Short mmCIF file of C-alpha atoms and ligand atoms in Angstrom, two decimals:
data_model
loop_
_atom_site.label_atom_id
_atom_site.label_comp_id
_atom_site.label_asym_id
_atom_site.label_seq_id
_atom_site.Cartn_x
_atom_site.Cartn_y
_atom_site.Cartn_z
CA MET J 1 -38.33 -126.30 24.67
CA PRO J 2 -36.94 -128.64 27.34
CA ASP J 3 -33.67 -127.55 28.96
CA TYR J 4 -31.31 -130.46 28.75
CA LYS J 5 -27.74 -131.32 27.99
CA LEU J 6 -26.37 -134.34 26.19
CA VAL J 7 -23.98 -136.43 28.23
CA ILE J 8 -21.68 -138.64 26.17
CA GLU J 9 -19.43 -141.37 27.52
CA GLY J 10 -16.84 -141.44 24.77
CA GLY J 11 -14.43 -143.99 23.39
CA ARG J 12 -16.90 -146.58 22.11
CA GLU J 13 -16.91 -147.91 18.56
CA LEU J 14 -20.09 -147.60 16.50
CA ARG J 15 -21.11 -150.93 14.96
CA GLY J 16 -24.21 -152.19 13.19
CA GLU J 17 -26.94 -150.88 10.91
CA THR J 18 -29.22 -147.90 10.94
CA PHE J 19 -31.70 -146.08 8.71
CA VAL J 20 -31.40 -142.58 7.36
CA SER J 21 -34.41 -140.31 7.96
CA GLY J 22 -36.18 -138.05 5.46
CA GLY J 23 -34.36 -134.90 4.38
CA LYS J 24 -34.69 -131.89 6.67
CA ASN J 25 -34.01 -129.20 4.11
CA THR J 26 -36.13 -130.86 1.43
CA SER J 27 -39.04 -131.30 3.87
CA LEU J 28 -38.80 -127.68 4.97
CA ALA J 29 -39.36 -126.65 1.34
CA VAL J 30 -41.93 -129.26 0.30
CA VAL J 31 -44.27 -128.66 3.25
CA PRO J 32 -44.66 -124.89 2.59
CA ALA J 33 -45.03 -125.74 -1.13
CA THR J 34 -48.28 -127.61 -0.31
CA LEU J 35 -49.90 -124.18 0.19
CA LEU J 36 -49.67 -123.68 -3.57
CA ALA J 37 -52.07 -126.58 -4.15
CA GLU J 38 -55.84 -126.45 -4.23
CA GLY J 39 -56.37 -129.80 -2.59
CA PRO J 40 -54.98 -131.80 0.34
CA CYS J 41 -51.42 -133.12 0.15
CA LEU J 42 -49.94 -136.03 2.05
CA ILE J 43 -46.19 -135.71 2.58
CA GLU J 44 -44.37 -138.82 3.71
CA ASN J 45 -40.91 -139.61 5.12
CA LEU J 46 -40.77 -136.27 6.96
CA PRO J 47 -38.22 -136.28 9.80
CA ASP J 48 -39.63 -135.94 13.30
CA ILE J 49 -37.62 -132.83 14.18
CA GLU J 50 -38.28 -129.53 15.91
CA ASP J 51 -38.17 -127.50 12.66
CA ILE J 52 -41.04 -129.58 11.24
CA ARG J 53 -43.09 -128.91 14.37
CA VAL J 54 -42.48 -125.17 14.04
CA LEU J 55 -43.51 -125.33 10.40
CA MET J 56 -46.69 -127.10 11.43
CA GLN J 57 -47.45 -124.27 13.86
CA ILE J 58 -46.95 -121.74 11.06
CA LEU J 59 -49.31 -123.61 8.72
CA ARG J 60 -51.93 -123.89 11.45
CA HIS J 61 -51.53 -120.19 12.24
CA LEU J 62 -52.37 -119.51 8.58
CA GLY J 63 -55.50 -121.64 8.96
CA ALA J 64 -54.38 -124.72 7.00
CA GLY J 65 -55.70 -128.07 8.20
CA VAL J 66 -52.66 -130.02 9.38
CA THR J 67 -52.43 -133.55 10.73
CA TRP J 68 -48.95 -134.62 11.82
CA GLN J 69 -48.33 -138.26 12.56
CA ALA J 70 -44.84 -138.28 13.99
CA GLN J 71 -44.74 -142.08 14.34
CA GLN J 72 -45.55 -142.50 10.65
CA ASN J 73 -43.41 -139.51 9.63
CA GLN J 74 -46.25 -138.11 7.59
CA MET J 75 -48.17 -134.87 7.42
CA GLN J 76 -51.47 -134.15 5.74
CA VAL J 77 -51.93 -130.51 4.77
CA ASP J 78 -55.26 -129.13 3.60
CA PRO J 79 -54.46 -125.70 2.15
CA CYS J 80 -58.12 -125.05 1.21
CA GLN J 81 -58.78 -123.78 4.74
CA VAL J 82 -56.03 -121.14 4.67
CA SER J 83 -57.49 -117.84 5.84
CA GLY J 84 -54.41 -115.86 6.93
CA ASP J 85 -51.61 -114.20 5.01
CA THR J 86 -49.29 -113.26 7.88
CA VAL J 87 -46.47 -115.23 9.48
CA PRO J 88 -45.65 -113.30 12.66
CA PHE J 89 -42.04 -112.72 13.69
CA ARG J 90 -42.47 -114.87 16.82
CA LEU J 91 -42.90 -117.87 14.47
CA SER J 92 -40.76 -116.83 11.47
CA GLN J 93 -37.67 -116.22 13.63
CA ARG J 94 -37.78 -119.77 14.97
CA MET J 95 -36.43 -121.21 11.73
CA ARG J 96 -34.61 -120.34 8.53
CA ALA J 97 -37.04 -122.04 6.19
CA SER J 98 -39.90 -119.71 7.20
CA TYR J 99 -38.69 -117.67 4.21
CA TYR J 100 -40.43 -120.25 1.95
CA LEU J 101 -43.77 -118.94 3.18
CA MET J 102 -43.01 -115.80 1.15
CA GLY J 103 -42.73 -117.65 -2.16
CA ALA J 104 -45.61 -120.01 -1.41
CA LEU J 105 -48.12 -117.39 -0.20
CA LEU J 106 -47.13 -114.85 -2.85
CA GLY J 107 -47.44 -117.48 -5.61
CA ARG J 108 -50.81 -118.69 -4.37
CA TYR J 109 -52.54 -115.52 -3.15
CA GLY J 110 -50.50 -112.64 -4.56
CA TYR J 111 -49.97 -111.30 -1.03
CA ALA J 112 -47.88 -112.25 2.01
CA ARG J 113 -46.67 -110.63 5.24
CA VAL J 114 -43.78 -112.59 6.71
CA GLY J 115 -41.38 -111.79 9.53
CA TYR J 116 -37.63 -112.11 8.95
CA PRO J 117 -36.33 -115.69 9.14
CA GLY J 118 -34.22 -117.08 11.98
CA GLY J 119 -32.09 -120.23 11.89
CA CYS J 120 -28.47 -120.94 12.72
CA ASN J 121 -26.20 -117.97 13.23
CA LEU J 122 -23.55 -118.68 10.61
CA GLY J 123 -22.68 -115.03 9.94
CA SER J 124 -24.52 -112.74 7.58
CA ARG J 125 -27.44 -114.49 5.83
CA PRO J 126 -29.21 -111.93 3.63
CA ILE J 127 -32.28 -112.79 1.51
CA ASP J 128 -31.77 -110.11 -1.13
CA GLN J 129 -31.72 -112.70 -3.95
CA HIS J 130 -35.11 -114.06 -2.89
CA LEU J 131 -36.54 -110.53 -2.93
CA LYS J 132 -34.82 -109.70 -6.23
CA GLY J 133 -36.50 -112.74 -7.79
CA PHE J 134 -39.95 -111.85 -6.42
CA ARG J 135 -39.55 -108.27 -7.69
CA ALA J 136 -38.56 -109.51 -11.15
CA LEU J 137 -41.78 -111.58 -11.14
CA GLY J 138 -43.71 -108.36 -10.56
CA ALA J 139 -44.15 -108.27 -6.77
CA SER J 140 -43.90 -105.00 -4.89
CA ILE J 141 -42.01 -105.40 -1.64
CA ARG J 142 -42.04 -103.14 1.39
CA GLU J 143 -41.23 -103.37 5.06
CA GLU J 144 -43.91 -102.62 7.62
CA ALA J 145 -42.99 -102.71 11.28
CA GLY J 146 -40.23 -105.25 10.67
CA MET J 147 -42.44 -107.44 8.49
CA ILE J 148 -41.77 -108.05 4.80
CA VAL J 149 -44.89 -107.37 2.77
CA LEU J 150 -45.00 -108.82 -0.73
CA GLU J 151 -47.81 -108.09 -3.12
CA GLY J 152 -48.63 -108.40 -6.80
CA LYS J 153 -49.95 -110.47 -9.65
CA LEU J 154 -46.93 -112.42 -10.81
CA LYS J 155 -45.72 -112.66 -14.40
CA GLY J 156 -42.95 -114.95 -15.69
CA ALA J 157 -39.47 -113.40 -15.94
CA ASN J 158 -35.82 -114.19 -16.60
CA ILE J 159 -33.86 -114.07 -13.35
CA ASN J 160 -30.12 -114.50 -12.95
CA PHE J 161 -29.04 -114.99 -9.34
CA ASP J 162 -26.00 -112.94 -8.30
CA MET J 163 -24.71 -115.90 -6.32
CA VAL J 164 -25.68 -119.53 -5.98
CA THR J 165 -28.34 -119.68 -3.29
CA VAL J 166 -30.29 -122.75 -2.21
CA GLY J 167 -33.07 -120.87 -0.45
CA GLY J 168 -33.29 -118.22 -3.17
CA THR J 169 -33.56 -120.80 -5.96
CA ILE J 170 -36.34 -122.71 -4.22
CA ASN J 171 -38.26 -119.63 -3.07
CA VAL J 172 -38.37 -118.04 -6.52
CA MET J 173 -39.27 -121.41 -8.04
CA LEU J 174 -42.24 -121.64 -5.64
CA ALA J 175 -43.54 -118.22 -6.64
CA ALA J 176 -42.87 -118.64 -10.37
CA CYS J 177 -44.74 -121.89 -10.79
CA ARG J 178 -48.07 -120.08 -10.45
CA ALA J 179 -47.02 -116.89 -12.27
CA GLU J 180 -48.54 -116.09 -15.65
CA GLY J 181 -46.15 -117.15 -18.42
CA ASP J 182 -42.63 -118.54 -18.54
CA SER J 183 -39.69 -117.94 -16.20
CA VAL J 184 -36.06 -118.86 -16.72
CA LEU J 185 -33.87 -118.92 -13.58
CA THR J 186 -30.12 -118.99 -14.17
CA ASN J 187 -27.11 -119.49 -11.88
CA CYS J 188 -29.34 -121.74 -9.77
CA ALA J 189 -28.25 -123.98 -6.91
CA ARG J 190 -28.26 -127.69 -7.78
CA GLU J 191 -28.68 -129.37 -4.38
CA PRO J 192 -30.70 -132.62 -4.22
CA HIS J 193 -33.46 -130.85 -2.28
CA ILE J 194 -33.99 -128.43 -5.17
CA VAL J 195 -34.66 -131.39 -7.44
CA ASP J 196 -36.91 -132.95 -4.80
CA THR J 197 -38.96 -129.78 -4.35
CA ALA J 198 -39.31 -129.43 -8.14
CA ASN J 199 -40.40 -133.08 -8.34
CA PHE J 200 -43.07 -132.44 -5.72
CA LEU J 201 -44.28 -129.30 -7.53
CA ASN J 202 -44.43 -131.21 -10.82
CA ARG J 203 -46.37 -133.98 -9.06
CA ILE J 204 -49.04 -131.44 -8.09
CA GLY J 205 -49.20 -130.08 -11.65
CA ALA J 206 -46.39 -127.52 -12.02
CA HIS J 207 -44.27 -127.40 -15.15
CA ILE J 208 -40.62 -127.15 -14.03
CA ARG J 209 -37.69 -128.37 -16.10
CA GLY J 210 -33.96 -128.33 -15.39
CA ALA J 211 -33.93 -128.55 -11.57
CA GLY J 212 -30.54 -129.97 -10.63
CA THR J 213 -28.80 -127.92 -13.36
CA ASP J 214 -27.95 -124.24 -13.17
CA THR J 215 -30.88 -123.27 -15.42
CA ILE J 216 -34.46 -123.92 -14.35
CA ARG J 217 -37.33 -123.27 -16.77
CA ILE J 218 -40.80 -122.85 -15.37
CA ARG J 219 -44.07 -122.57 -17.27
CA GLY J 220 -46.59 -120.94 -14.93
CA VAL J 221 -49.89 -122.76 -14.43
CA ASN J 222 -53.05 -121.35 -12.90
CA LYS J 223 -53.96 -124.29 -10.75
CA LEU J 224 -52.11 -126.95 -8.75
CA ARG J 225 -53.83 -130.01 -7.30
CA GLY J 226 -53.27 -131.98 -4.12
CA ALA J 227 -51.20 -135.19 -4.20
CA SER J 228 -49.09 -137.42 -2.03
CA TYR J 229 -45.31 -137.33 -2.09
CA THR J 230 -42.39 -139.00 -0.33
CA VAL J 231 -39.35 -136.82 0.34
CA ILE J 232 -35.80 -138.05 -0.29
CA PRO J 233 -33.46 -139.22 2.49
CA ASP J 234 -31.35 -136.67 4.32
CA GLN J 235 -27.99 -136.08 2.65
CA ILE J 236 -26.52 -134.36 5.70
CA GLU J 237 -27.74 -136.92 8.23
CA THR J 238 -26.25 -139.63 5.98
CA GLY J 239 -22.94 -137.79 5.97
CA THR J 240 -23.00 -137.11 9.71
CA LEU J 241 -23.51 -140.81 10.45
CA MET J 242 -20.78 -141.80 7.97
CA ILE J 243 -18.35 -139.44 9.68
CA ALA J 244 -19.40 -140.64 13.16
CA ALA J 245 -18.73 -144.24 12.12
CA ALA J 246 -15.23 -143.35 10.91
CA ALA J 247 -14.55 -141.16 13.94
CA THR J 248 -15.11 -144.04 16.35
CA ARG J 249 -13.11 -146.42 14.15
CA GLY J 250 -16.20 -148.53 13.83
CA GLN J 251 -18.13 -150.24 11.09
CA VAL J 252 -21.61 -149.02 10.18
CA THR J 253 -24.11 -149.82 7.45
CA LEU J 254 -26.55 -147.07 6.51
CA ARG J 255 -29.75 -148.09 4.77
CA GLY J 256 -32.25 -145.98 2.86
CA CYS J 257 -29.74 -143.41 1.59
CA ILE J 258 -28.75 -142.12 -1.86
CA PRO J 259 -25.03 -142.84 -2.36
CA THR J 260 -24.74 -140.53 -5.41
CA HIS J 261 -25.60 -137.56 -3.16
CA MET J 262 -22.61 -138.46 -1.01
CA GLU J 263 -19.86 -138.46 -3.62
CA ALA J 264 -17.98 -135.38 -2.38
CA LEU J 265 -17.86 -136.72 1.19
CA THR J 266 -17.06 -140.27 0.10
CA ALA J 267 -14.11 -139.04 -1.97
CA LYS J 268 -12.69 -137.17 1.02
CA LEU J 269 -13.19 -140.09 3.40
CA LEU J 270 -11.41 -142.42 0.96
CA GLU J 271 -8.57 -139.91 0.70
CA MET J 272 -8.26 -140.04 4.50
CA GLY J 273 -8.03 -143.82 4.51
CA VAL J 274 -11.63 -144.62 5.49
CA LEU J 275 -13.17 -147.58 3.70
CA VAL J 276 -16.49 -146.60 2.06
CA THR J 277 -18.51 -148.89 -0.18
CA SER J 278 -22.04 -148.55 -1.50
CA GLN J 279 -24.67 -150.53 -3.30
CA ASP J 280 -28.22 -149.45 -4.20
CA ASP J 281 -29.47 -147.49 -1.16
CA ILE J 282 -26.82 -148.81 1.23
CA ILE J 283 -23.54 -147.27 2.34
CA ASN J 284 -20.92 -149.09 4.42
CA VAL J 285 -18.27 -147.20 6.35
CA GLN J 286 -15.34 -148.74 8.15
CA LEU J 287 -12.11 -147.46 9.66
CA ARG J 288 -9.59 -149.80 11.22
CA GLN J 289 -6.56 -147.62 11.90
CA GLY J 290 -5.60 -143.98 11.95
CA HIS J 291 -6.69 -141.57 9.24
CA ARG J 292 -4.77 -138.92 7.33
CA ALA J 293 -5.16 -135.14 7.29
CA ILE J 294 -6.69 -133.60 4.14
CA ARG J 295 -7.40 -130.31 2.44
CA LEU J 296 -11.11 -129.53 2.22
CA SER J 297 -12.99 -126.69 0.58
CA THR J 298 -16.76 -126.23 0.86
CA GLN J 299 -18.69 -125.57 -2.34
CA GLU J 300 -22.22 -125.62 -3.62
CA TYR J 301 -23.50 -129.05 -4.71
CA PRO J 302 -21.98 -131.22 -6.13
CA GLY J 303 -18.99 -129.86 -4.17
CA PHE J 304 -18.32 -130.61 -0.51
CA PRO J 305 -21.37 -129.40 1.49
CA THR J 306 -20.87 -126.64 4.04
CA ASP J 307 -23.31 -128.52 6.30
CA LEU J 308 -20.80 -131.39 6.56
CA GLN J 309 -17.78 -129.18 7.12
CA GLN J 310 -18.40 -129.07 10.86
CA PRO J 311 -18.89 -132.83 11.45
CA MET J 312 -15.90 -133.48 9.17
CA SER J 313 -13.66 -131.11 11.05
CA ALA J 314 -14.43 -133.08 14.23
CA LEU J 315 -13.00 -136.16 12.51
CA LEU J 316 -9.94 -134.16 11.39
CA THR J 317 -9.04 -133.25 14.98
CA ARG J 318 -7.62 -136.76 15.30
CA ALA J 319 -6.09 -137.19 11.83
CA VAL J 320 -2.38 -137.71 11.33
CA GLY J 321 -1.06 -134.34 10.16
CA THR J 322 -2.54 -130.88 9.74
CA SER J 323 -5.70 -130.38 7.70
CA GLU J 324 -6.73 -127.21 5.93
CA VAL J 325 -10.47 -126.53 5.88
CA ILE J 326 -11.75 -123.68 3.72
CA GLU J 327 -15.32 -122.52 4.38
CA ASN J 328 -16.52 -120.68 1.29
CA ILE J 329 -20.27 -120.44 1.93
CA PHE J 330 -20.74 -118.90 5.39
CA ASP J 331 -18.46 -116.47 7.21
CA ALA J 332 -18.98 -117.75 10.78
CA ARG J 333 -19.07 -121.52 10.64
CA PHE J 334 -16.05 -122.44 12.77
CA LYS J 335 -17.45 -121.81 16.27
CA HIS J 336 -17.47 -125.54 17.01
CA LEU J 337 -13.65 -125.52 16.76
CA ASP J 338 -13.47 -123.11 19.71
CA GLU J 339 -15.51 -125.62 21.71
CA MET J 340 -13.39 -128.57 20.59
CA ARG J 341 -10.27 -126.83 21.82
CA LYS J 342 -11.71 -127.38 25.33
CA MET J 343 -11.53 -131.09 24.51
CA GLY J 344 -7.87 -130.99 23.54
CA ALA J 345 -8.28 -130.36 19.78
CA LYS J 346 -5.78 -128.05 18.11
CA SER J 347 -6.85 -125.54 15.49
CA VAL J 348 -6.06 -122.08 14.22
CA ILE J 349 -8.62 -120.03 12.34
CA ASN J 350 -7.56 -117.44 9.83
CA GLY J 351 -10.58 -115.88 8.13
CA LYS J 352 -12.27 -118.54 6.07
CA ILE J 353 -9.49 -121.10 6.60
CA ALA J 354 -9.13 -123.36 9.62
CA TYR J 355 -5.93 -125.31 10.16
CA ILE J 356 -6.63 -128.39 12.24
CA GLU J 357 -3.61 -130.20 13.68
CA GLY J 358 -4.48 -133.77 14.49
CA VAL J 359 -3.90 -134.93 18.08
CA PRO J 360 -3.65 -138.53 19.35
CA GLU J 361 -6.65 -138.13 21.66
CA LEU J 362 -9.43 -135.84 22.80
CA HIS J 363 -10.75 -135.65 26.34
CA GLY J 364 -14.31 -135.03 27.46
CA ALA J 365 -15.29 -131.52 28.59
CA PRO J 366 -18.39 -129.36 29.01
CA VAL J 367 -19.05 -127.55 25.70
CA TYR J 368 -22.02 -125.86 24.05
CA ALA J 369 -23.58 -126.41 20.64
CA PRO J 370 -23.10 -123.17 18.69
CA ASP J 371 -25.53 -124.20 15.92
CA LEU J 372 -27.13 -127.31 14.47
CA ARG J 373 -24.23 -128.90 12.56
CA GLY J 374 -21.72 -127.53 15.05
CA GLY J 375 -23.71 -129.43 17.70
CA ALA J 376 -23.52 -132.61 15.63
CA ALA J 377 -19.77 -132.07 15.29
CA LEU J 378 -19.48 -131.89 19.08
CA VAL J 379 -21.44 -135.12 19.41
CA ILE J 380 -18.87 -136.75 17.11
CA ALA J 381 -16.01 -135.23 19.12
CA GLY J 382 -17.68 -136.54 22.30
CA LEU J 383 -17.90 -140.05 20.79
CA MET J 384 -14.16 -139.94 20.04
CA ALA J 385 -13.08 -138.43 23.36
CA ASN J 386 -11.92 -140.22 26.47
CA GLY J 387 -14.24 -139.56 29.39
CA ILE J 388 -17.45 -137.58 29.66
CA THR J 389 -18.51 -134.79 27.31
CA GLU J 390 -21.49 -132.61 28.21
CA ILE J 391 -23.11 -130.66 25.39
CA TYR J 392 -25.19 -127.69 26.49
CA ARG J 393 -27.78 -125.97 24.25
CA ALA J 394 -28.25 -129.43 22.76
CA ASP J 395 -31.84 -128.66 21.74
CA THR J 396 -30.37 -127.00 18.65
CA ILE J 397 -29.34 -130.49 17.46
CA ALA J 398 -32.91 -131.79 17.75
CA ARG J 399 -34.01 -129.00 15.40
CA GLY J 400 -32.47 -130.89 12.52
CA TYR J 401 -31.60 -134.51 13.38
CA GLU J 402 -34.28 -137.10 13.98
CA HIS J 403 -33.59 -139.03 17.20
CA LEU J 404 -29.81 -138.69 16.79
CA GLU J 405 -28.99 -140.00 20.27
CA SER J 406 -31.18 -143.10 19.95
CA LYS J 407 -29.76 -143.89 16.51
CA LEU J 408 -26.19 -143.60 17.81
CA ASN J 409 -27.01 -145.52 21.00
CA ALA J 410 -28.44 -148.36 18.92
CA LEU J 411 -25.02 -148.51 17.24
CA GLY J 412 -23.21 -148.76 20.56
CA ALA J 413 -22.80 -145.15 21.73
CA LEU J 414 -23.62 -144.09 25.28
CA ILE J 415 -25.46 -140.79 25.10
CA ARG J 416 -28.16 -139.58 27.46
CA ARG J 417 -30.18 -136.43 27.93
CA GLU J 418 -29.96 -134.82 31.34
CA LYS J 419 -32.16 -132.04 32.56
CA ILE J 420 -30.31 -128.85 33.38
CA SER J 421 -31.09 -127.87 36.91
CA ASN J 422 -30.83 -124.07 36.68
CA GLY J 423 -33.66 -124.15 34.14
CA ASN J 424 -32.37 -121.47 31.77
CA GLY J 425 -30.72 -123.75 29.24
CA ASN J 426 -27.24 -122.60 30.16
CA ALA J 427 -24.68 -124.17 32.39
CA ASP J 428 -22.90 -122.00 34.89
CA GLY J 429 -20.26 -120.09 33.05
CA PHE J 430 -21.85 -120.29 29.55
C1 LIG M 501 -29.68 -123.42 3.03
O1 LIG M 501 -29.53 -122.18 3.69
C2 LIG M 501 -29.83 -124.46 4.11
N1 LIG M 501 -31.01 -124.15 4.91
C3 LIG M 501 -28.58 -124.49 4.97
O2 LIG M 501 -28.75 -125.55 5.87
C4 LIG M 501 -27.36 -124.75 4.10
O3 LIG M 501 -26.19 -124.59 4.88
C5 LIG M 501 -27.30 -123.75 2.95
O4 LIG M 501 -28.55 -123.74 2.22
C6 LIG M 501 -26.19 -124.02 1.96
O5 LIG M 501 -26.31 -125.31 1.46
C7 LIG M 501 -32.19 -124.57 4.52
O6 LIG M 501 -32.37 -125.24 3.50
C8 LIG M 501 -33.35 -124.25 5.39
P1 LIG M 501 -27.98 -120.12 0.71
P2 LIG M 501 -29.68 -120.81 2.89
O7 LIG M 501 -29.06 -119.19 0.32
O8 LIG M 501 -30.81 -120.96 1.93
C9 LIG M 501 -25.55 -115.96 0.51
C10 LIG M 501 -28.34 -126.65 7.92
O9 LIG M 501 -27.49 -126.80 8.83
N2 LIG M 501 -26.87 -115.36 0.14
O10 LIG M 501 -27.59 -121.20 -0.24
O11 LIG M 501 -29.74 -119.73 3.88
C11 LIG M 501 -25.55 -116.47 1.94
O12 LIG M 501 -25.26 -115.45 2.85
C12 LIG M 501 -28.37 -125.38 7.19
O13 LIG M 501 -29.18 -127.51 7.61
C13 LIG M 501 -26.96 -114.02 -0.13
O14 LIG M 501 -25.98 -113.26 -0.04
O15 LIG M 501 -28.30 -120.76 2.12
C14 LIG M 501 -24.51 -117.54 1.86
O16 LIG M 501 -23.25 -116.96 1.96
C15 LIG M 501 -27.80 -124.21 7.81
N3 LIG M 501 -28.18 -113.51 -0.49
C16 LIG M 501 -24.67 -118.10 0.45
O17 LIG M 501 -25.34 -117.08 -0.29
C17 LIG M 501 -29.28 -114.28 -0.59
O18 LIG M 501 -30.35 -113.75 -0.92
C18 LIG M 501 -25.48 -119.39 0.34
O19 LIG M 501 -26.69 -119.25 1.07
C19 LIG M 501 -29.18 -115.63 -0.30
C20 LIG M 501 -27.95 -116.16 0.06
#
């Protein structure tokens, strides 16, 4: 991982057009799902991000034949060559979505040994609902030297999730589609990437109905074939770019997106006084003057996404009035606000509520990216600020956004990567 910081010369409007990349969180589910097939799969529109490269290493470690063409955003996976059943901790801890290897390997081979997942530190992120689902399908689960070992011939079951979980819904769906008999999953998450993963699985021969509602019905099949599939555009990248456009009081057209996935964000932007229009796969965002403070509460889809709470709160630092932001999904997703205070932003955090008092201007400062979306929020703050903002630990942003700096620079931003001289990824004092 290169040690670099992002250096942003703020105060420039974003103007022009850009394309939205393929969905990170959908890709991170669809690629592991290829292991369930018994023939090669070609997955297109994958974002060229660090998490995809880590996933590729995991698949190769398992023996799968993998060809990744970053320029074409496509990956060919031949699962027929898989010879391993273990995802070591050194790989699993590099990303959250490594948990999908549990569902995929268990569904396909009836056995998996997978290290605990990593990912952004957003507070406690248990996977008990994933394991509950696998157990209900008949898997025995034990821990061996810090590895989760899952084993068993799976049979369809009725599973009610104790809470709405994106990862849990997808993981149990992966395992259940090759179980013997029918499964009914209730209290499911309804995010667009759940529908996309189900669409991919159905394309390779699974029988899944109801994805996108809170009840998913799965008829297990004993064989899945290879196929090609194009993943949907990234809902969170779309939202991040929409917010960045408004934050710089610019005018940006986003192409290749799905406006219906953006309704919760669009409603909030309109409430703030941002002009948002859409047609087919195009969204236009424009802000001419100041914007108003709002009240915002994160919810599961179709509510306001937690992943956009951080970029949105960057925009709120300069709203007229005091905004109230309630984070209902994760218990430690306000660390970016501590960093923004160094840039002149005003906020008070009380448990899961942040009160953000808008200020007339932000100033550049050295800050560090606490996590992926928190890093994106700091990029937006840096675009708004007067002077130079330096974002340390910026590699965390490249885990989930495809070429974010070049996309923003093409719209008029001035962002560059600079190598960090002390070589340990941290600036003095961080
Ligand atoms: C997925 O994380 C995404 N990650 C996250 O994306 C996203 O923030 C999150 O869903 C919510 O939309 C990937 O898709 C790889 P959850 P996940 O299971 O699956 C609790 C990003 O920036 N829970 O829906 O970990 C959990 O603690 C990120 O792209 C349990 O208690 O989220 C949380 O409070 C970060 N037990 C809530 O449920 C479980 O077994 C929702 O978590 C599972 C979850």
